[in-house]
């Protein structure tokens, strides 16, 4: 049995803003009746502010609760603020959802995104959502059972830090029926994190600059509080040669603790393979 928060139960039993807005300024649709869940959201917008929002949904209690709280989150907010809302924000407002029901918050996010895309005045959505590459991705269906696209899976990974096929299924339903797309889902996960690793890899020059900056503006300032200090002597690959001076350099035990502090700080901020050598 899934564990639901009091907020989820409240919004399911007493949903807010249910219905339809005639002459709505924006209408968004997500999900599919064939898949078991569908959400339609209506927005009234005046001078860049969402003045009203209503929804119609077919789905489980979590879908109703996610849709209900989403309308509360956006009414009275500027469109520019509303378009930054993610499925994680929706789930957080409900004090969490069971992993198996996270796809309900994703459906709310997708319906809102669809509505904003259809709003005539919104021409400057996130570059990632508008670039041609993602438009092409949006046309590629990965899970034919639930109509989940590659772009939807990519966005779910990026927003929620998903790392397994099971997590993708919980958030998007992809792979939850026949399972034939699970291999494709794993390929998307692998590609995403490979790309992320490539983008975050520092060149040798960048690594030296970052190490030097952290030593001067973070580690040194921290050591000076106790009367100590540190000097960067040299950098050879992942080996960082430093000289300790001042109060801390006179105590052997403190000296060892200090080295560990410097090494841990640099590993966390720059590279987990860094080795600090005292000279």
CSV table of N, CA, C and O in Angstrom, one decimal, residues 142-143 153 157 164-165 168-169 174-175 181-190:
chain,number,residue,atom,x,y,z
A,142,UNK,N,9.4,6.7,-27.9
A,142,UNK,CA,10.2,5.6,-27.4
A,142,UNK,C,9.3,4.5,-26.9
A,142,UNK,O,9.5,3.4,-27.2
A,143,UNK,N,8.3,4.9,-26.1
A,143,UNK,CA,7.3,3.9,-25.5
A,143,UNK,C,6.0,4.1,-26.3
A,143,UNK,O,5.3,5.1,-26.0
A,153,UNK,N,11.5,11.7,-21.7
A,153,UNK,CA,12.4,11.0,-20.9
A,153,UNK,C,13.6,11.8,-20.5
A,153,UNK,O,14.1,11.8,-19.4
A,157,UNK,N,14.9,12.9,-16.8
A,157,UNK,CA,16.2,12.7,-16.2
A,157,UNK,C,16.8,14.0,-15.7
A,157,UNK,O,17.4,14.0,-14.6
A,164,UNK,N,17.8,5.1,-13.3
A,164,UNK,CA,17.5,3.7,-13.7
A,164,UNK,C,16.2,3.7,-14.5
A,164,UNK,O,15.4,4.6,-14.5
A,165,UNK,N,16.0,2.6,-15.2
A,165,UNK,CA,14.8,2.4,-16.0
A,165,UNK,C,13.6,2.4,-15.2
A,165,UNK,O,12.6,2.9,-15.5
A,168,UNK,N,12.5,5.8,-14.4
A,168,UNK,CA,11.9,6.4,-15.6
A,168,UNK,C,10.5,6.0,-15.7
A,168,UNK,O,9.6,6.7,-16.0
A,169,UNK,N,10.2,4.7,-15.4
A,169,UNK,CA,8.9,4.1,-15.5
A,169,UNK,C,8.0,4.8,-14.5
A,169,UNK,O,6.8,5.1,-14.7
A,174,UNK,N,6.9,5.1,-19.1
A,174,UNK,CA,7.6,4.4,-20.2
A,174,UNK,C,8.2,3.1,-19.7
A,174,UNK,O,8.8,3.0,-18.7
A,175,UNK,N,7.9,2.0,-20.5
A,175,UNK,CA,8.4,0.7,-20.1
A,175,UNK,C,7.6,0.0,-19.1
A,175,UNK,O,7.9,-1.1,-18.7
A,181,UNK,N,10.6,-1.3,-24.8
A,181,UNK,CA,11.4,-0.1,-24.9
A,181,UNK,C,12.4,0.1,-23.8
A,181,UNK,O,13.1,1.1,-23.8
A,182,UNK,N,12.5,-0.9,-22.9
A,182,UNK,CA,13.5,-0.7,-21.8
A,182,UNK,C,14.9,-0.5,-22.2
A,182,UNK,O,15.7,0.2,-21.6
A,183,UNK,N,15.3,-1.2,-23.3
A,183,UNK,CA,16.6,-1.1,-23.8
A,183,UNK,C,16.9,0.3,-24.4
A,183,UNK,O,18.0,0.9,-24.1
A,184,UNK,N,15.9,0.9,-25.0
A,184,UNK,CA,16.0,2.2,-25.5
A,184,UNK,C,16.1,3.2,-24.4
A,184,UNK,O,16.9,4.2,-24.5
A,185,UNK,N,15.3,3.0,-23.4
A,185,UNK,CA,15.3,3.9,-22.2
A,185,UNK,C,16.7,3.9,-21.5
A,185,UNK,O,17.3,4.9,-21.2
A,186,UNK,N,17.3,2.7,-21.4
A,186,UNK,CA,18.7,2.6,-20.8
A,186,UNK,C,19.7,3.3,-21.7
A,186,UNK,O,20.6,4.0,-21.2
A,187,UNK,N,19.5,3.2,-23.0
A,187,UNK,CA,20.4,3.9,-23.9
A,187,UNK,C,20.3,5.5,-23.7
A,187,UNK,O,21.3,6.2,-23.8
A,188,UNK,N,19.1,6.0,-23.5
A,188,UNK,CA,18.9,7.4,-23.3
A,188,UNK,C,19.6,7.8,-22.0
A,188,UNK,O,20.2,8.9,-21.9
A,189,UNK,N,19.4,7.0,-20.9
A,189,UNK,CA,20.0,7.3,-19.6
A,189,UNK,C,21.6,7.3,-19.8
A,189,UNK,O,22.2,8.3,-19.3
A,190,UNK,N,22.1,6.3,-20.5
A,190,UNK,CA,23.6,6.3,-20.7
A,190,UNK,C,24.1,7.5,-21.5
A,190,UNK,O,25.1,8.1,-21.1
